[in-house]
Coordinates of C-alpha atoms in Angstrom, one line a residue:
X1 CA 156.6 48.8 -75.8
X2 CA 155.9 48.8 -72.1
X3 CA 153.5 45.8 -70.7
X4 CA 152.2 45.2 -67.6
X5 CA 149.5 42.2 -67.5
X6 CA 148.5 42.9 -71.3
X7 CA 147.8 39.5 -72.8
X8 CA 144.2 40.8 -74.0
X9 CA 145.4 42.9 -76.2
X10 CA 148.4 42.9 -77.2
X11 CA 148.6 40.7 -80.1
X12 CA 146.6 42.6 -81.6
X13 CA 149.0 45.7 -81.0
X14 CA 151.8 43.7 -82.0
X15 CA 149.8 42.6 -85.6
X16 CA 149.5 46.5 -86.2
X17 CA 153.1 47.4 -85.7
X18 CA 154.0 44.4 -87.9
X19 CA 151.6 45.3 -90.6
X20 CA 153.5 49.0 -91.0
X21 CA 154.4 50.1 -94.5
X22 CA 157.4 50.7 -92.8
X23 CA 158.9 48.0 -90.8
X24 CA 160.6 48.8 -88.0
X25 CA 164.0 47.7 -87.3
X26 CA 163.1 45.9 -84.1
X27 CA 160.6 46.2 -81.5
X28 CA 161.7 46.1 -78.1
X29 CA 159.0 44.6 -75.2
X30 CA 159.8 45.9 -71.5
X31 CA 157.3 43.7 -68.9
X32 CA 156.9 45.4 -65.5
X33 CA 156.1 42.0 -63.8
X34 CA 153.3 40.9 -66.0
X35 CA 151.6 37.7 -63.6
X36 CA 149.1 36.8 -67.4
X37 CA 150.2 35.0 -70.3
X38 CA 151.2 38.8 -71.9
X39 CA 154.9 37.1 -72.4
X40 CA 153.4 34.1 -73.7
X41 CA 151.3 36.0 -76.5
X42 CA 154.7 38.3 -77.4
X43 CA 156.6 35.2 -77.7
X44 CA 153.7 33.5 -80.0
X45 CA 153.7 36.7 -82.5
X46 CA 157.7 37.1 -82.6
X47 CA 158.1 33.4 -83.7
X48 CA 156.0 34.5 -86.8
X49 CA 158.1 37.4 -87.9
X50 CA 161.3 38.3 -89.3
X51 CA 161.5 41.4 -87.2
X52 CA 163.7 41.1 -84.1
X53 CA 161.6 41.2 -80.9
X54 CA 163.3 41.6 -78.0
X55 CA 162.0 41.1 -74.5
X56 CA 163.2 42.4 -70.9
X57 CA 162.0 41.3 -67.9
X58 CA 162.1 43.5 -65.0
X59 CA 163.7 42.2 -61.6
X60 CA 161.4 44.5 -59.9
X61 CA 158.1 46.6 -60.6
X62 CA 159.5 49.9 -62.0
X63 CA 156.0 51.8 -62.8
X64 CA 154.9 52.6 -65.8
X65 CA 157.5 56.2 -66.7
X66 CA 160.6 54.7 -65.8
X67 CA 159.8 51.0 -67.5
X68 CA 160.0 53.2 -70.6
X69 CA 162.9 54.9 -70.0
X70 CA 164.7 52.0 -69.4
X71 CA 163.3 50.2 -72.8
X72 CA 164.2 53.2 -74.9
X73 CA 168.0 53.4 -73.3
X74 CA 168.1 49.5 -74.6
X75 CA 167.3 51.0 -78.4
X76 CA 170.0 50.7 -80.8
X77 CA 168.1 52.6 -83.6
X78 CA 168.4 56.0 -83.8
X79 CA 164.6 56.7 -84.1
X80 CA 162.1 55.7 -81.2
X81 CA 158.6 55.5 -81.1
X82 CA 157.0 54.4 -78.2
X83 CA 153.9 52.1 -78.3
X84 CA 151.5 50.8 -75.6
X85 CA 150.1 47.7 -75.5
X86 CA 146.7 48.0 -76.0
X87 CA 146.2 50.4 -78.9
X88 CA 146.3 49.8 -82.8
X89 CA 148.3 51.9 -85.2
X90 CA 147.2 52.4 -88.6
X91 CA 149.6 51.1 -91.6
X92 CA 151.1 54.8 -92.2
X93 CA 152.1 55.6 -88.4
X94 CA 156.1 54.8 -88.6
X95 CA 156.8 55.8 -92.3
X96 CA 154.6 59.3 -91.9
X97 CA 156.4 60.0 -88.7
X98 CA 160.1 59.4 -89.9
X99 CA 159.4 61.4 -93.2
X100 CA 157.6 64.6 -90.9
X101 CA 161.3 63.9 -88.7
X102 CA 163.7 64.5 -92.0
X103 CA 161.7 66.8 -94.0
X104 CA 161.3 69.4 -91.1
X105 CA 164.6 68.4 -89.9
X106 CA 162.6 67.8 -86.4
X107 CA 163.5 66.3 -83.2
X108 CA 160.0 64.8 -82.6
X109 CA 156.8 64.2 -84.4
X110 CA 153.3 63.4 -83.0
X111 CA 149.9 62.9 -84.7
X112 CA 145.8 63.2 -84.3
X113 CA 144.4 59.7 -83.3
X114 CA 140.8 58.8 -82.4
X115 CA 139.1 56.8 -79.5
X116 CA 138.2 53.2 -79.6
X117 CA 136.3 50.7 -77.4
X118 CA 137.3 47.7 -75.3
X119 CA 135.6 46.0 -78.6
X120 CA 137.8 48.0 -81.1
X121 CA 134.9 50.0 -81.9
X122 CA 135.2 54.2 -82.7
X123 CA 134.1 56.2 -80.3
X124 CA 132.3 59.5 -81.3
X125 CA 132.8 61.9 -82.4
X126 CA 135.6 60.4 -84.6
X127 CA 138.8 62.8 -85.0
X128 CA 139.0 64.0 -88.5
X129 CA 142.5 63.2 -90.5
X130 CA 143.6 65.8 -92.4
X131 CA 146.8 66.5 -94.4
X132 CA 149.2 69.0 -93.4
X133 CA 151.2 69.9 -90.0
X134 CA 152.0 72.4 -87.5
X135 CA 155.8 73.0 -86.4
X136 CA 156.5 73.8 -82.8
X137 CA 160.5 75.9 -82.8
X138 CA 162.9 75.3 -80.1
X139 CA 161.5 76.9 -76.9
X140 CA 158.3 77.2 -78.4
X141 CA 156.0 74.8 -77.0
X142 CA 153.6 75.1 -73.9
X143 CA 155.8 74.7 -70.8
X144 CA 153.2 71.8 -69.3
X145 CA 152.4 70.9 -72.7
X146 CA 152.5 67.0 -73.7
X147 CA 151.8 64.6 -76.5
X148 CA 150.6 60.7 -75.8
X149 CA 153.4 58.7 -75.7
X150 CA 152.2 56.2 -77.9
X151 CA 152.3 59.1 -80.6
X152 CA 155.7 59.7 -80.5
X153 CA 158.6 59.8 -82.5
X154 CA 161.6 61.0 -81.6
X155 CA 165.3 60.9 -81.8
X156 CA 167.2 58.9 -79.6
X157 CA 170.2 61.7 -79.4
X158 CA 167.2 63.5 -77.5
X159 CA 168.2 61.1 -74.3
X160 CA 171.9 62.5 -74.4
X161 CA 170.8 65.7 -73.5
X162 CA 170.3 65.4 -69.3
X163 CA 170.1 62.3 -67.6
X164 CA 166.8 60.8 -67.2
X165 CA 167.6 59.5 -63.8
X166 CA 167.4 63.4 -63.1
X167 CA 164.3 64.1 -64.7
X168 CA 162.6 65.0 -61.5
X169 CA 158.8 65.2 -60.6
X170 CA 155.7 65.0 -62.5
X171 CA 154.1 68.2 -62.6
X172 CA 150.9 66.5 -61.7
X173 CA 152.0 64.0 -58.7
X174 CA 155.1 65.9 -57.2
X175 CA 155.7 63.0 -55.4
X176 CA 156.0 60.7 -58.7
X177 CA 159.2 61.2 -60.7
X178 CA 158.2 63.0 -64.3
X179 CA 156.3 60.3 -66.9
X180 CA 158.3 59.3 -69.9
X181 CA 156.1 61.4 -72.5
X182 CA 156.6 64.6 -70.8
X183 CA 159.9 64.2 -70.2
X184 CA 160.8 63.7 -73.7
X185 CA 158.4 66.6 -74.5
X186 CA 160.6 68.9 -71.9
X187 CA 163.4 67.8 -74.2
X188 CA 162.0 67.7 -77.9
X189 CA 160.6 71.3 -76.9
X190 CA 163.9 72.8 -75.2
X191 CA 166.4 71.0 -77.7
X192 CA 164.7 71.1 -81.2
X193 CA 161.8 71.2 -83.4
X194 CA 158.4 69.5 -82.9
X195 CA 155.9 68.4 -85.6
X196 CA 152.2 67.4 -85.4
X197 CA 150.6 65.9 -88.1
X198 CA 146.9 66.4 -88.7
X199 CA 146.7 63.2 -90.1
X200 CA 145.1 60.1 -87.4
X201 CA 147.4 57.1 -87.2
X202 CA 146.8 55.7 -84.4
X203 CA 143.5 54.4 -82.4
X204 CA 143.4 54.8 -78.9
X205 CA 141.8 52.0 -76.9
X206 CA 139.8 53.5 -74.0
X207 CA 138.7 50.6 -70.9
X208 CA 138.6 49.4 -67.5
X209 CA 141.8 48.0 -67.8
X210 CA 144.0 50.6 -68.6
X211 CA 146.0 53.0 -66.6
X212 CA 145.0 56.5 -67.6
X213 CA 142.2 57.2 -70.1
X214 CA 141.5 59.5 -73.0
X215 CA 141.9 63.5 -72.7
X216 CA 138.8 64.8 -70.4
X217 CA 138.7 68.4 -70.8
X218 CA 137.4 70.4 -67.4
X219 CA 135.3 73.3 -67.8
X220 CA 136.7 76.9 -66.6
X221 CA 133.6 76.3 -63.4
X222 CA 135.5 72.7 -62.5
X223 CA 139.3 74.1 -62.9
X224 CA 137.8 77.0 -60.7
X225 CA 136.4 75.0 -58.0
X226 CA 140.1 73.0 -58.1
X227 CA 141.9 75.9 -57.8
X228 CA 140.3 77.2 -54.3
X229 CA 140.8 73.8 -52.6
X230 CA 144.6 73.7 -54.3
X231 CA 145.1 76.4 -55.9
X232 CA 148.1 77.9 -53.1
X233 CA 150.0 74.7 -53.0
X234 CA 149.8 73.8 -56.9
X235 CA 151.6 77.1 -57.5
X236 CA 154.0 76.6 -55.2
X237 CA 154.8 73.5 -56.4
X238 CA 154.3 74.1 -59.8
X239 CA 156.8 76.3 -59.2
X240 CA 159.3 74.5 -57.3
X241 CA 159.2 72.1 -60.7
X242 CA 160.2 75.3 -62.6
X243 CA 162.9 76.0 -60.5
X244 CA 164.3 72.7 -60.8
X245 CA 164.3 72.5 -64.4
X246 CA 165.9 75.7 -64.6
X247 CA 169.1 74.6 -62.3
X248 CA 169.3 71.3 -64.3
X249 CA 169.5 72.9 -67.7
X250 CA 171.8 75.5 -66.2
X251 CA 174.0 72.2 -66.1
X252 CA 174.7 72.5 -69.6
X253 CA 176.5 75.7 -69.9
X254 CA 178.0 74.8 -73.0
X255 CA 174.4 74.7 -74.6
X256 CA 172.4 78.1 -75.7
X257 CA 169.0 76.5 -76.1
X258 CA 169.3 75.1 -72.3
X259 CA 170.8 78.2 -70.8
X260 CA 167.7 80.3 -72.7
X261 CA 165.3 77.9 -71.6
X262 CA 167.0 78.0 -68.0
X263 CA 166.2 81.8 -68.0
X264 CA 162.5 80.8 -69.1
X265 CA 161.8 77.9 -66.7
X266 CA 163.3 80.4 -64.1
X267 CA 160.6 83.5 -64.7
X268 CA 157.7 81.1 -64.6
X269 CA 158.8 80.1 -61.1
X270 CA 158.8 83.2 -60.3
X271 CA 155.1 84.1 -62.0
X272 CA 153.5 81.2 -60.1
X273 CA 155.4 82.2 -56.6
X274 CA 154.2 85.4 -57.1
X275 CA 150.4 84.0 -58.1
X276 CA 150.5 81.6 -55.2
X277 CA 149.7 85.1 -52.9
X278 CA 146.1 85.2 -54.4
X279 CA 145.3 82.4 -52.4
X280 CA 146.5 84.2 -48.9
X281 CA 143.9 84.6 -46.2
X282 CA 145.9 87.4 -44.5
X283 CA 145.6 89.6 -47.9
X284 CA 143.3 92.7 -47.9
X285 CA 141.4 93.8 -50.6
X286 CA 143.8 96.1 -51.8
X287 CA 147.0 93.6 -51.6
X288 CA 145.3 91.0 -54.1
X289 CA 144.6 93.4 -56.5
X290 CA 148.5 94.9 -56.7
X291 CA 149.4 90.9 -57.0
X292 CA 147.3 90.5 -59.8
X293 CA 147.7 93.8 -61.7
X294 CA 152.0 93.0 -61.0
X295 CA 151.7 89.9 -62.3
X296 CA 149.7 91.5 -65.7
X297 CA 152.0 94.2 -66.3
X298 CA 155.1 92.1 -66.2
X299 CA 153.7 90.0 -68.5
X300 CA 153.2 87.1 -66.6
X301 CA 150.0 86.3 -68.4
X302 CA 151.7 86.0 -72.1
X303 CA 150.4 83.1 -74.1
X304 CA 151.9 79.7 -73.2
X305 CA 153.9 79.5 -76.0
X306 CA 156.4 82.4 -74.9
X307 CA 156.7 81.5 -71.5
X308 CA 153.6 83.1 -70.1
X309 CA 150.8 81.3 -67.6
X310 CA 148.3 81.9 -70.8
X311 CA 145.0 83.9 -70.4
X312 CA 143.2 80.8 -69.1
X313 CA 145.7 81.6 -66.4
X314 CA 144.4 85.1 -66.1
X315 CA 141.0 84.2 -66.4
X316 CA 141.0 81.2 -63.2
X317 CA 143.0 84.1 -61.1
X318 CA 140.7 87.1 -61.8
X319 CA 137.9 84.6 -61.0
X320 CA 139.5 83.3 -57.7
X321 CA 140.6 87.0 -56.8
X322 CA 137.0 87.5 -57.0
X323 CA 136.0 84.4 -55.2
X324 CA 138.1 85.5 -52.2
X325 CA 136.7 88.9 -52.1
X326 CA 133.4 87.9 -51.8
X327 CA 134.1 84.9 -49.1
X328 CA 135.7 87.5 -47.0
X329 CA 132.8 90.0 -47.0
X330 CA 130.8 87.2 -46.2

């Protein structure tokens, strides 16, 4: 668990963790410089438990990514599940995740959850729990896909892999080094299988407090009207991320799954440089046309899933091709 000034809620977080079905075999608390009485409350609920709670105190403020990363390389347990410290998790979450992990001999396992209030109270419309699961192969996850960390299970061998101090940057602040979650997506999906449940276990608390909200989907007209103001420079750097990734799994020569994931990051860097040219001003009519109808008969556009930029992809460029065309006439 990673806190940072958390004393409101907390306990309560703490209560549901406790209350599991099954119990963990410790809980580990990273504070990134918490100035409240969040200490004081996780020192209040572990003297009422049997189950170890261990607290670290960082020297300095590490932000939010790497204050989990440090807490998870401090687990001794070869299962991890990361929590934050203002949710709730429902009595099943541990046990359902550990059994998804053995039965489908998995490397991760996430679930559904649904929205709550500062006052604990659902937020419509509520997520439906269902029975059942989906099962994501080695290589076969969306290349900026991502779970909530607070969903997460996961093996601990997962952090052998590459060196988190080399994770590199987030692919949404290329100036921040990569969040926790994703990285340990980038793993789960590159080194092993992922499950999702259907089923909710977990009840995510959505207030002023917080550091990042609840999923807000754009429309195609909003992602659009992103993609002319950014659109050049996110490819580039969404691509310069690619490339990264590819040279650090190409570190682990010994490894198939990283050397054919190498070969995958590598030809989506290679896509998005190639997409970035929509975004030219020196481009004639003709020249954005051959960049786009390239980049569709090499495949560039494949779903997600195999590597592709995914027909959303193909739809924002064919609209932004068009966009430009009709600025310029203008």
């Amino acid at each position: 668990m990673g806190t940072y000034n958390g004393e409101r809620y907390v306990e309560e977080q703490l209560r549901t963790i406790l209350e599991q079905s099954l119990q963990p075999a410790e809980i580990l608390v990273s504070d990134d410089g918490s100035t409240d009485s969040t200490l004081d409350v996780v020192q209040k609920v572990a003297a009422t438990t049997s189950v170890p709670i261990r607290v670290h105190q960082n020297v300095e403020t590490l932000g939010f990514a790497d204050n989990f990363m440090r807490a998870a390389e401090r687990a001794v347990s070869e299962i991890i599940a990361f929590s934050d410290q203002d949710d709730r998790w429902l009595p099943r979450k541990l046990q359902a995740g550990l059994e998804a992990l053995d039965r489908e001999s998995a490397v991760l396992s996430t679930h559904r959850v649904r929205f709550i209030d500062g006052d604990g109270q659902i937020v419509p419309p509520e997520r439906r729990s269902e029975p059942g699961l989906d099962v994501i192969e080695p290589l076969g996850g969306s290349p900026w896909g991502n779970f909530y960390g607070f969903t997460m299970m996961f093996r601990a061998s997962l952090l052998e892999r590459l060196p988190t101090s080399e994770r590199g940057m987030d692919v949404h602040s290329l100036t921040k080094p990569l969040s926790h979650d994703r990285w340990i997506y980038f793993l789960a999906t590159t080194f092993g299988r992922t499950v999702i449940l259907k089923e909710v276990l977990a009840e995510y608390r959505q207030h002023s407090g917080q550091l990042y909200g609840g999923e807000v989907g754009r429309s195609l007209k909003q992602r659009i009207a992103t993609k002319l103001a950014t659109g050049r420079s996110q490819s580039l750097g969404l691509a310069a991320v690619a490339t990264y990734r590819a040279d650090l799994l190409e570190t682990r020569s010994d490894d198939k799954l990283a050397q054919a994931a190498a070969d995958r990051w590598r030809e989506l860097a290679a896509y998005l440089t190639d997409s970035a040219k929509l975004y030219d001003d020196d481009l004639d009519r003709l020249q954005r046309l051959g960049v786009l109808t390239a980049a569709i008969r090499s495949r560039a556009y494949r779903p997600l899933e195999h590597g592709g930029l995914g027909r959303d992809r193909l739809a924002e460029d064919a609209v932004i091709l068009a966009a430009k065309l009709l600025r310029r006439r203008s």
